[in-house]
């Protein structure tokens, strides 16, 4: 298990479309463990493998981090089977888009099929924050960031801010 650096926008690697995992083997379980470690270290609630530079369709989410208890759930090769017509708006942030938060509207509920850490097929119907989080992380697998859902003006302001922060970081 290892904490791996998280890529930040505008990094072209975040635009990659991730590919399916063929088999949930020990290498994939090690990837899941590294993702969980990296997510907790960065104080996030969700992470896609592409955010640590591995363009495979693997997501880790843990919305129940309380009292230091950790319960990371891996979603491997997730597919959205259904989304509700009803929409919901949450203020989103992203470990790959530091210091920026904004409202994003998405379907309020979704049904997702995936393989768990043991390679067992599961189907989950999610609502609330989990539904938003799953859709946000699945966007990453297709090279989409939450700022891509904002208006063109807001997105370009966000990219400008991120680029400036990177320049400052490089200069320091
Ligand atoms: Ni994200």
Short mmCIF file of N, CA and C and ligand atoms in Angstrom, two decimals:
data_model
loop_
_atom_site.label_atom_id
_atom_site.label_comp_id
_atom_site.label_asym_id
_atom_site.label_seq_id
_atom_site.Cartn_x
_atom_site.Cartn_y
_atom_site.Cartn_z
N UNK A 1 0.84 -1.19 0.00
CA UNK A 1 0.00 0.00 0.00
C UNK A 1 0.88 1.24 0.00
N UNK A 2 0.45 2.21 -0.77
CA UNK A 2 1.28 3.42 -0.91
C UNK A 2 0.41 4.62 -1.25
N UNK A 3 0.87 5.78 -0.76
CA UNK A 3 0.19 7.01 -1.12
C UNK A 3 0.82 7.51 -2.42
N UNK A 4 0.00 7.69 -3.42
CA UNK A 4 0.52 8.13 -4.72
C UNK A 4 0.08 9.58 -4.98
N UNK A 5 0.93 10.33 -5.69
CA UNK A 5 0.55 11.72 -5.98
C UNK A 5 -0.69 11.79 -6.87
N UNK A 6 -1.53 12.77 -6.58
CA UNK A 6 -2.78 12.95 -7.33
C UNK A 6 -2.57 14.03 -8.40
N UNK A 7 -2.90 13.70 -9.64
CA UNK A 7 -2.76 14.65 -10.75
C UNK A 7 -3.77 15.77 -10.59
N UNK A 8 -3.36 16.99 -10.96
CA UNK A 8 -4.30 18.11 -10.90
C UNK A 8 -4.45 18.75 -12.28
N UNK A 9 -5.65 19.28 -12.52
CA UNK A 9 -5.95 19.95 -13.79
C UNK A 9 -5.14 21.24 -13.87
N UNK A 10 -4.77 21.70 -15.06
CA UNK A 10 -5.04 21.05 -16.35
C UNK A 10 -3.91 20.09 -16.74
N UNK A 11 -4.02 18.85 -16.36
CA UNK A 11 -3.04 17.83 -16.74
C UNK A 11 -3.70 16.95 -17.82
N UNK A 12 -3.06 16.84 -18.98
CA UNK A 12 -3.71 16.11 -20.09
C UNK A 12 -4.04 14.66 -19.74
N UNK A 13 -3.30 14.08 -18.76
CA UNK A 13 -3.57 12.68 -18.40
C UNK A 13 -4.95 12.49 -17.79
N UNK A 14 -5.50 13.59 -17.23
CA UNK A 14 -6.85 13.51 -16.65
C UNK A 14 -7.93 13.43 -17.72
N UNK A 15 -7.55 13.70 -18.98
CA UNK A 15 -8.51 13.65 -20.10
C UNK A 15 -8.59 12.25 -20.71
N UNK A 16 -7.74 11.36 -20.25
CA UNK A 16 -7.72 10.01 -20.82
C UNK A 16 -9.05 9.30 -20.55
N UNK A 17 -9.47 8.48 -21.53
CA UNK A 17 -10.62 7.62 -21.31
C UNK A 17 -10.08 6.30 -20.77
N UNK A 18 -10.50 5.92 -19.58
CA UNK A 18 -9.97 4.73 -18.92
C UNK A 18 -10.52 3.46 -19.56
N UNK A 19 -9.73 2.40 -19.49
CA UNK A 19 -10.15 1.13 -20.10
C UNK A 19 -10.60 0.14 -19.01
N UNK A 20 -11.45 -0.79 -19.44
CA UNK A 20 -11.97 -1.80 -18.51
C UNK A 20 -10.85 -2.66 -17.92
N UNK A 21 -11.08 -3.12 -16.72
CA UNK A 21 -10.21 -4.10 -16.08
C UNK A 21 -10.63 -5.48 -16.59
N UNK A 22 -9.67 -6.30 -17.03
CA UNK A 22 -10.05 -7.63 -17.56
C UNK A 22 -10.29 -8.62 -16.43
N UNK A 23 -9.47 -8.55 -15.38
CA UNK A 23 -9.63 -9.49 -14.28
C UNK A 23 -9.31 -8.78 -12.97
N UNK A 24 -10.15 -9.03 -11.96
CA UNK A 24 -9.89 -8.42 -10.64
C UNK A 24 -8.89 -9.33 -9.92
N UNK A 25 -7.61 -9.02 -10.14
CA UNK A 25 -6.55 -9.86 -9.56
C UNK A 25 -5.80 -9.10 -8.47
N UNK A 26 -4.67 -9.65 -8.03
CA UNK A 26 -3.95 -9.02 -6.91
C UNK A 26 -3.40 -7.65 -7.31
N UNK A 27 -3.07 -7.48 -8.60
CA UNK A 27 -2.56 -6.17 -9.05
C UNK A 27 -3.66 -5.12 -8.95
N UNK A 28 -4.89 -5.50 -9.29
CA UNK A 28 -6.01 -4.54 -9.20
C UNK A 28 -6.33 -4.26 -7.73
N UNK A 29 -6.26 -5.28 -6.88
CA UNK A 29 -6.51 -5.05 -5.44
C UNK A 29 -5.44 -4.14 -4.85
N UNK A 30 -4.20 -4.28 -5.32
CA UNK A 30 -3.12 -3.39 -4.85
C UNK A 30 -3.40 -1.96 -5.32
N UNK A 31 -3.91 -1.83 -6.55
CA UNK A 31 -4.27 -0.50 -7.06
C UNK A 31 -5.37 0.11 -6.20
N UNK A 32 -6.39 -0.69 -5.88
CA UNK A 32 -7.50 -0.23 -5.03
C UNK A 32 -6.96 0.24 -3.67
N UNK A 33 -6.03 -0.51 -3.09
CA UNK A 33 -5.47 -0.14 -1.79
C UNK A 33 -4.68 1.17 -1.88
N UNK A 34 -3.90 1.31 -2.95
CA UNK A 34 -3.15 2.56 -3.15
C UNK A 34 -4.11 3.74 -3.33
N UNK A 35 -5.18 3.49 -4.07
CA UNK A 35 -6.16 4.56 -4.29
C UNK A 35 -6.80 4.99 -2.97
N UNK A 36 -7.15 4.02 -2.14
CA UNK A 36 -7.77 4.33 -0.85
C UNK A 36 -6.78 5.12 0.02
N UNK A 37 -5.53 4.65 0.08
CA UNK A 37 -4.50 5.36 0.86
C UNK A 37 -4.33 6.79 0.38
N UNK A 38 -4.29 6.96 -0.94
CA UNK A 38 -4.07 8.29 -1.53
C UNK A 38 -5.27 9.19 -1.25
N UNK A 39 -6.47 8.61 -1.34
CA UNK A 39 -7.70 9.37 -1.08
C UNK A 39 -7.77 9.84 0.37
N UNK A 40 -7.49 8.95 1.32
CA UNK A 40 -7.54 9.32 2.74
C UNK A 40 -6.47 10.36 3.07
N UNK A 41 -5.28 10.19 2.48
CA UNK A 41 -4.18 11.13 2.74
C UNK A 41 -4.55 12.53 2.27
N UNK A 42 -5.35 12.60 1.19
CA UNK A 42 -5.74 13.90 0.63
C UNK A 42 -7.08 14.37 1.20
N UNK A 43 -7.64 13.60 2.12
CA UNK A 43 -8.93 13.92 2.75
C UNK A 43 -10.05 14.03 1.74
N UNK A 44 -10.10 13.07 0.83
CA UNK A 44 -11.18 13.03 -0.16
C UNK A 44 -12.19 11.96 0.18
N UNK A 45 -13.33 11.99 -0.54
CA UNK A 45 -14.37 10.98 -0.32
C UNK A 45 -14.50 10.04 -1.52
N UNK A 46 -13.79 10.37 -2.61
CA UNK A 46 -13.83 9.51 -3.79
C UNK A 46 -12.60 9.74 -4.65
N UNK A 47 -12.21 8.70 -5.37
CA UNK A 47 -11.04 8.83 -6.25
C UNK A 47 -11.19 7.84 -7.41
N UNK A 48 -10.81 8.30 -8.59
CA UNK A 48 -10.76 7.42 -9.76
C UNK A 48 -9.29 7.12 -10.04
N UNK A 49 -9.02 5.91 -10.57
CA UNK A 49 -7.63 5.48 -10.79
C UNK A 49 -6.87 6.46 -11.67
N UNK A 50 -7.56 7.05 -12.64
CA UNK A 50 -6.89 7.98 -13.56
C UNK A 50 -6.29 9.17 -12.82
N UNK A 51 -6.85 9.49 -11.64
CA UNK A 51 -6.33 10.62 -10.87
C UNK A 51 -4.94 10.34 -10.28
N UNK A 52 -4.58 9.05 -10.20
CA UNK A 52 -3.19 8.74 -9.83
C UNK A 52 -2.44 8.20 -11.06
N UNK A 53 -2.97 8.54 -12.23
CA UNK A 53 -2.26 8.26 -13.48
C UNK A 53 -2.44 6.87 -14.04
N UNK A 54 -3.43 6.12 -13.51
CA UNK A 54 -3.69 4.76 -14.01
C UNK A 54 -5.06 4.77 -14.70
N UNK A 55 -5.05 4.74 -16.03
CA UNK A 55 -6.30 4.92 -16.79
C UNK A 55 -7.07 3.60 -16.93
N UNK A 56 -7.48 3.07 -15.78
CA UNK A 56 -8.32 1.86 -15.74
C UNK A 56 -9.63 2.23 -15.06
N UNK A 57 -10.69 1.46 -15.37
CA UNK A 57 -12.01 1.83 -14.84
C UNK A 57 -12.19 1.31 -13.40
N UNK A 58 -11.56 2.02 -12.48
CA UNK A 58 -11.62 1.67 -11.07
C UNK A 58 -11.88 2.96 -10.27
N UNK A 59 -12.85 2.87 -9.34
CA UNK A 59 -13.22 3.99 -8.48
C UNK A 59 -13.21 3.50 -7.04
N UNK A 60 -12.82 4.39 -6.13
CA UNK A 60 -12.95 4.09 -4.70
C UNK A 60 -13.74 5.24 -4.07
N UNK A 61 -14.72 4.88 -3.26
CA UNK A 61 -15.54 5.88 -2.57
C UNK A 61 -15.69 5.48 -1.11
N UNK A 62 -15.62 6.46 -0.22
CA UNK A 62 -15.94 6.22 1.19
C UNK A 62 -16.61 7.46 1.76
N UNK A 63 -17.92 7.36 1.91
CA UNK A 63 -18.69 8.50 2.42
C UNK A 63 -18.89 8.39 3.93
N UNK A 64 -18.45 7.31 4.53
CA UNK A 64 -18.74 7.06 5.95
C UNK A 64 -17.50 7.14 6.82
N UNK A 65 -16.64 8.13 6.55
CA UNK A 65 -15.43 8.24 7.35
C UNK A 65 -15.75 9.00 8.63
N UNK A 66 -15.92 8.23 9.68
CA UNK A 66 -16.20 8.86 10.98
C UNK A 66 -15.32 8.21 12.03
N UNK A 67 -14.85 9.02 12.95
CA UNK A 67 -14.03 8.52 14.05
C UNK A 67 -12.86 7.67 13.55
N UNK A 68 -12.29 8.09 12.41
CA UNK A 68 -11.13 7.38 11.90
C UNK A 68 -11.44 6.01 11.32
N UNK A 69 -12.74 5.68 11.24
CA UNK A 69 -13.11 4.37 10.66
C UNK A 69 -13.10 4.48 9.15
N UNK A 70 -12.53 3.49 8.52
CA UNK A 70 -12.45 3.54 7.07
C UNK A 70 -13.17 2.36 6.45
N UNK A 71 -13.99 2.67 5.45
CA UNK A 71 -14.73 1.62 4.76
C UNK A 71 -14.75 1.92 3.26
N UNK A 72 -13.57 1.82 2.62
CA UNK A 72 -13.53 2.16 1.19
C UNK A 72 -14.26 1.11 0.34
N UNK A 73 -15.10 1.59 -0.55
CA UNK A 73 -15.80 0.68 -1.47
C UNK A 73 -15.20 0.85 -2.86
N UNK A 74 -14.81 -0.28 -3.46
CA UNK A 74 -14.26 -0.24 -4.82
C UNK A 74 -15.36 -0.55 -5.82
N UNK A 75 -15.41 0.24 -6.87
CA UNK A 75 -16.34 0.02 -7.97
C UNK A 75 -15.48 -0.20 -9.21
N UNK A 76 -15.45 -1.45 -9.69
CA UNK A 76 -14.60 -1.79 -10.82
C UNK A 76 -15.46 -2.00 -12.07
N UNK A 77 -15.04 -1.44 -13.19
CA UNK A 77 -15.82 -1.46 -14.45
C UNK A 77 -17.27 -1.02 -14.21
N UNK A 78 -17.49 0.09 -13.53
CA UNK A 78 -18.87 0.49 -13.25
C UNK A 78 -19.62 0.92 -14.51
N UNK A 79 -20.91 0.56 -14.53
CA UNK A 79 -21.77 0.97 -15.65
C UNK A 79 -23.06 1.53 -15.06
N UNK A 80 -23.46 2.68 -15.57
CA UNK A 80 -24.74 3.25 -15.13
C UNK A 80 -25.85 2.58 -15.91
N UNK A 81 -26.76 1.94 -15.20
CA UNK A 81 -27.86 1.22 -15.86
C UNK A 81 -29.07 2.14 -16.04
N UNK A 82 -29.20 3.10 -15.14
CA UNK A 82 -30.39 3.94 -15.12
C UNK A 82 -30.10 5.20 -14.33
N UNK A 83 -30.68 6.31 -14.77
CA UNK A 83 -30.65 7.53 -13.95
C UNK A 83 -32.06 8.08 -13.84
N UNK A 84 -32.35 8.74 -12.72
CA UNK A 84 -33.67 9.32 -12.52
C UNK A 84 -33.83 10.58 -13.36
N UNK A 85 -35.08 10.90 -13.67
CA UNK A 85 -35.34 12.17 -14.36
C UNK A 85 -35.17 13.31 -13.39
N UNK A 86 -35.49 13.03 -12.13
CA UNK A 86 -35.33 14.05 -11.09
C UNK A 86 -33.85 14.40 -10.95
N UNK A 87 -33.58 15.68 -10.82
CA UNK A 87 -32.20 16.14 -10.71
C UNK A 87 -31.93 16.62 -9.28
N UNK A 88 -30.65 16.69 -8.93
CA UNK A 88 -30.26 17.21 -7.62
C UNK A 88 -28.98 18.02 -7.81
N UNK A 89 -28.82 19.05 -7.00
CA UNK A 89 -27.64 19.90 -7.09
C UNK A 89 -26.82 19.78 -5.81
N UNK A 90 -25.55 19.49 -5.98
CA UNK A 90 -24.61 19.46 -4.85
C UNK A 90 -23.44 20.37 -5.17
N UNK A 91 -22.86 20.96 -4.13
CA UNK A 91 -21.62 21.69 -4.34
C UNK A 91 -20.50 20.65 -4.42
N UNK A 92 -19.82 20.60 -5.55
CA UNK A 92 -18.79 19.60 -5.75
C UNK A 92 -17.39 20.20 -5.68
N UNK A 93 -16.47 19.35 -5.29
CA UNK A 93 -15.06 19.68 -5.33
C UNK A 93 -14.37 18.44 -5.87
N UNK A 94 -13.06 18.50 -6.03
CA UNK A 94 -12.35 17.35 -6.61
C UNK A 94 -10.88 17.44 -6.21
N UNK A 95 -10.29 16.31 -5.85
CA UNK A 95 -8.87 16.32 -5.47
C UNK A 95 -7.98 16.75 -6.64
N UNK A 96 -8.50 16.60 -7.87
CA UNK A 96 -7.72 17.01 -9.05
C UNK A 96 -8.01 18.45 -9.46
N UNK A 97 -8.93 19.10 -8.73
CA UNK A 97 -9.29 20.50 -9.00
C UNK A 97 -9.24 21.25 -7.67
N UNK A 98 -8.02 21.39 -7.11
CA UNK A 98 -7.91 21.92 -5.74
C UNK A 98 -8.44 23.34 -5.60
N UNK A 99 -9.01 23.61 -4.45
CA UNK A 99 -9.44 24.96 -4.05
C UNK A 99 -10.61 25.51 -4.87
N UNK A 100 -11.31 24.65 -5.60
CA UNK A 100 -12.46 25.13 -6.37
C UNK A 100 -13.66 24.25 -6.04
N UNK A 101 -14.76 24.91 -5.74
CA UNK A 101 -16.01 24.21 -5.45
C UNK A 101 -17.12 24.93 -6.22
N UNK A 102 -18.06 24.16 -6.76
CA UNK A 102 -19.20 24.82 -7.41
C UNK A 102 -20.36 23.84 -7.51
N UNK A 103 -21.55 24.42 -7.70
CA UNK A 103 -22.76 23.62 -7.80
C UNK A 103 -22.82 22.89 -9.14
N UNK A 104 -23.13 21.60 -9.08
CA UNK A 104 -23.33 20.81 -10.31
C UNK A 104 -24.66 20.08 -10.16
N UNK A 105 -25.46 20.14 -11.24
CA UNK A 105 -26.75 19.44 -11.25
C UNK A 105 -26.57 18.11 -11.97
N UNK A 106 -27.03 17.05 -11.33
CA UNK A 106 -26.95 15.71 -11.92
C UNK A 106 -28.24 14.96 -11.56
N UNK A 107 -28.50 13.83 -12.25
CA UNK A 107 -29.65 13.00 -11.83
C UNK A 107 -29.55 12.68 -10.33
N UNK A 108 -30.69 12.77 -9.64
CA UNK A 108 -30.71 12.61 -8.18
C UNK A 108 -30.43 11.17 -7.76
N UNK A 109 -30.82 10.20 -8.63
CA UNK A 109 -30.61 8.80 -8.29
C UNK A 109 -30.03 8.07 -9.50
N UNK A 110 -29.28 7.02 -9.24
CA UNK A 110 -28.77 6.22 -10.35
C UNK A 110 -28.62 4.77 -9.90
N UNK A 111 -28.67 3.90 -10.91
CA UNK A 111 -28.47 2.48 -10.65
C UNK A 111 -27.18 2.09 -11.36
N UNK A 112 -26.28 1.50 -10.62
CA UNK A 112 -24.96 1.20 -11.19
C UNK A 112 -24.61 -0.28 -10.98
N UNK A 113 -24.02 -0.86 -12.02
CA UNK A 113 -23.55 -2.25 -11.94
C UNK A 113 -22.03 -2.20 -11.94
N UNK A 114 -21.40 -3.02 -11.11
CA UNK A 114 -19.94 -2.98 -11.01
C UNK A 114 -19.42 -4.29 -10.44
N UNK A 115 -18.11 -4.45 -10.47
CA UNK A 115 -17.47 -5.58 -9.80
C UNK A 115 -16.88 -5.05 -8.50
N UNK A 116 -17.01 -5.80 -7.44
CA UNK A 116 -16.42 -5.36 -6.18
C UNK A 116 -14.95 -5.82 -6.10
N UNK A 117 -14.33 -5.56 -4.96
CA UNK A 117 -12.91 -5.87 -4.76
C UNK A 117 -12.59 -7.35 -4.95
N UNK A 118 -13.61 -8.20 -4.79
CA UNK A 118 -13.41 -9.64 -4.98
C UNK A 118 -13.82 -10.10 -6.39
N UNK A 119 -14.18 -9.12 -7.24
CA UNK A 119 -14.58 -9.48 -8.60
C UNK A 119 -16.01 -9.96 -8.71
N UNK A 120 -16.81 -9.74 -7.64
CA UNK A 120 -18.20 -10.17 -7.63
C UNK A 120 -19.07 -9.06 -8.20
N UNK A 121 -19.98 -9.43 -9.13
CA UNK A 121 -20.85 -8.44 -9.75
C UNK A 121 -21.92 -7.96 -8.76
N UNK A 122 -22.06 -6.65 -8.67
CA UNK A 122 -23.04 -6.06 -7.75
C UNK A 122 -23.87 -5.03 -8.52
N UNK A 123 -25.09 -4.81 -8.04
CA UNK A 123 -25.92 -3.73 -8.57
C UNK A 123 -26.36 -2.88 -7.39
N UNK A 124 -26.21 -1.58 -7.54
CA UNK A 124 -26.53 -0.67 -6.44
C UNK A 124 -27.42 0.45 -6.95
N UNK A 125 -28.48 0.75 -6.18
CA UNK A 125 -29.27 1.94 -6.50
C UNK A 125 -28.89 3.00 -5.47
N UNK A 126 -28.37 4.11 -5.98
CA UNK A 126 -27.84 5.14 -5.08
C UNK A 126 -28.67 6.40 -5.17
N UNK A 127 -28.72 7.13 -4.04
CA UNK A 127 -29.33 8.45 -4.07
C UNK A 127 -28.47 9.39 -3.23
N UNK A 128 -28.91 10.64 -3.13
CA UNK A 128 -28.19 11.61 -2.31
C UNK A 128 -26.74 11.81 -2.76
N UNK A 129 -25.88 12.03 -1.76
CA UNK A 129 -24.47 12.31 -2.05
C UNK A 129 -23.80 11.15 -2.78
N UNK A 130 -24.19 9.92 -2.45
CA UNK A 130 -23.56 8.76 -3.10
C UNK A 130 -23.84 8.76 -4.61
N UNK A 131 -25.09 9.09 -4.99
CA UNK A 131 -25.43 9.13 -6.43
C UNK A 131 -24.58 10.17 -7.15
N UNK A 132 -24.42 11.33 -6.53
CA UNK A 132 -23.61 12.39 -7.12
C UNK A 132 -22.15 11.96 -7.21
N UNK A 133 -21.67 11.37 -6.12
CA UNK A 133 -20.26 10.97 -6.05
C UNK A 133 -19.95 9.91 -7.12
N UNK A 134 -20.83 8.93 -7.27
CA UNK A 134 -20.62 7.88 -8.28
C UNK A 134 -20.56 8.51 -9.67
N UNK A 135 -21.49 9.42 -9.95
CA UNK A 135 -21.51 10.04 -11.28
C UNK A 135 -20.27 10.92 -11.50
N UNK A 136 -19.84 11.62 -10.45
CA UNK A 136 -18.63 12.45 -10.54
C UNK A 136 -17.41 11.57 -10.85
N UNK A 137 -17.29 10.46 -10.12
CA UNK A 137 -16.13 9.57 -10.33
C UNK A 137 -16.20 8.89 -11.69
N UNK A 138 -17.42 8.52 -12.13
CA UNK A 138 -17.55 7.88 -13.44
C UNK A 138 -17.18 8.85 -14.55
N UNK A 139 -17.46 10.13 -14.35
CA UNK A 139 -17.01 11.14 -15.31
C UNK A 139 -15.49 11.08 -15.50
N UNK A 140 -14.77 10.91 -14.39
CA UNK A 140 -13.30 10.84 -14.47
C UNK A 140 -12.87 9.72 -15.42
N UNK A 141 -13.61 8.60 -15.40
CA UNK A 141 -13.24 7.46 -16.25
C UNK A 141 -13.38 7.80 -17.73
N UNK A 142 -14.17 8.85 -18.00
CA UNK A 142 -14.35 9.29 -19.39
C UNK A 142 -13.62 10.60 -19.66
N UNK A 143 -12.69 10.95 -18.77
CA UNK A 143 -11.88 12.15 -18.98
C UNK A 143 -12.61 13.46 -18.72
N UNK A 144 -13.68 13.38 -17.94
CA UNK A 144 -14.50 14.58 -17.67
C UNK A 144 -14.33 15.00 -16.21
N UNK A 145 -14.13 16.31 -16.00
CA UNK A 145 -14.03 16.87 -14.65
C UNK A 145 -15.31 17.62 -14.31
N UNK A 146 -15.55 17.84 -13.00
CA UNK A 146 -16.81 18.52 -12.66
C UNK A 146 -16.87 19.94 -13.22
N UNK A 147 -15.69 20.57 -13.41
CA UNK A 147 -15.70 21.93 -13.97
C UNK A 147 -16.15 21.92 -15.44
N UNK A 148 -16.11 20.74 -16.08
CA UNK A 148 -16.62 20.65 -17.46
C UNK A 148 -18.14 20.79 -17.50
N UNK A 149 -18.79 20.67 -16.34
CA UNK A 149 -20.25 20.84 -16.27
C UNK A 149 -20.64 22.30 -16.03
N UNK A 150 -19.64 23.16 -15.75
CA UNK A 150 -19.95 24.56 -15.44
C UNK A 150 -20.06 25.37 -16.74
N UNK A 151 -20.50 26.60 -16.60
CA UNK A 151 -20.57 27.49 -17.77
C UNK A 151 -19.15 27.69 -18.31
N UNK A 152 -19.07 28.08 -19.59
CA UNK A 152 -17.76 28.27 -20.21
C UNK A 152 -16.94 29.30 -19.42
N UNK A 153 -17.60 30.36 -18.98
CA UNK A 153 -16.91 31.42 -18.24
C UNK A 153 -16.33 30.88 -16.93
N UNK A 154 -17.18 30.17 -16.17
CA UNK A 154 -16.72 29.62 -14.88
C UNK A 154 -15.60 28.63 -15.07
N UNK A 155 -15.71 27.82 -16.16
CA UNK A 155 -14.68 26.81 -16.41
C UNK A 155 -13.35 27.49 -16.76
N UNK A 156 -13.41 28.51 -17.60
CA UNK A 156 -12.15 29.14 -17.99
C UNK A 156 -11.53 29.88 -16.81
N UNK A 157 -12.37 30.43 -15.92
CA UNK A 157 -11.84 31.06 -14.70
C UNK A 157 -11.16 30.02 -13.82
N UNK A 158 -11.78 28.85 -13.72
CA UNK A 158 -11.22 27.76 -12.90
C UNK A 158 -9.87 27.31 -13.47
N UNK A 159 -9.81 27.12 -14.78
CA UNK A 159 -8.57 26.66 -15.43
C UNK A 159 -7.46 27.69 -15.23
N UNK A 160 -7.84 28.98 -15.34
CA UNK A 160 -6.86 30.05 -15.14
C UNK A 160 -6.28 29.98 -13.73
N UNK A 161 -7.17 29.81 -12.75
CA UNK A 161 -6.77 29.74 -11.34
C UNK A 161 -5.84 28.53 -11.10
N UNK A 162 -6.21 27.39 -11.70
CA UNK A 162 -5.42 26.17 -11.52
C UNK A 162 -4.04 26.31 -12.18
N UNK A 163 -4.01 26.91 -13.36
CA UNK A 163 -2.75 27.09 -14.09
C UNK A 163 -1.83 28.01 -13.31
N UNK A 164 -2.41 29.08 -12.75
CA UNK A 164 -1.64 30.04 -11.96
C UNK A 164 -1.06 29.36 -10.71
N UNK A 165 -1.88 28.55 -10.05
CA UNK A 165 -1.43 27.84 -8.84
C UNK A 165 -0.26 26.91 -9.18
N UNK A 166 -0.33 26.27 -10.35
CA UNK A 166 0.75 25.36 -10.76
C UNK A 166 2.04 26.12 -11.02
N UNK A 167 1.91 27.31 -11.65
CA UNK A 167 3.09 28.13 -11.94
C UNK A 167 3.75 28.57 -10.63
N UNK A 168 2.93 28.97 -9.67
CA UNK A 168 3.46 29.39 -8.37
C UNK A 168 4.18 28.25 -7.68
N UNK A 169 3.56 27.07 -7.80
CA UNK A 169 4.13 25.87 -7.17
C UNK A 169 5.48 25.54 -7.81
N UNK A 170 5.54 25.64 -9.16
CA UNK A 170 6.77 25.33 -9.89
C UNK A 170 7.88 26.33 -9.56
N UNK A 171 7.45 27.57 -9.27
CA UNK A 171 8.44 28.64 -9.01
C UNK A 171 8.96 28.59 -7.58
N UNK A 172 8.22 27.94 -6.69
CA UNK A 172 8.60 27.98 -5.28
C UNK A 172 9.65 26.92 -4.93
NI1 LIG B 1 -12.99 14.26 -8.82
#
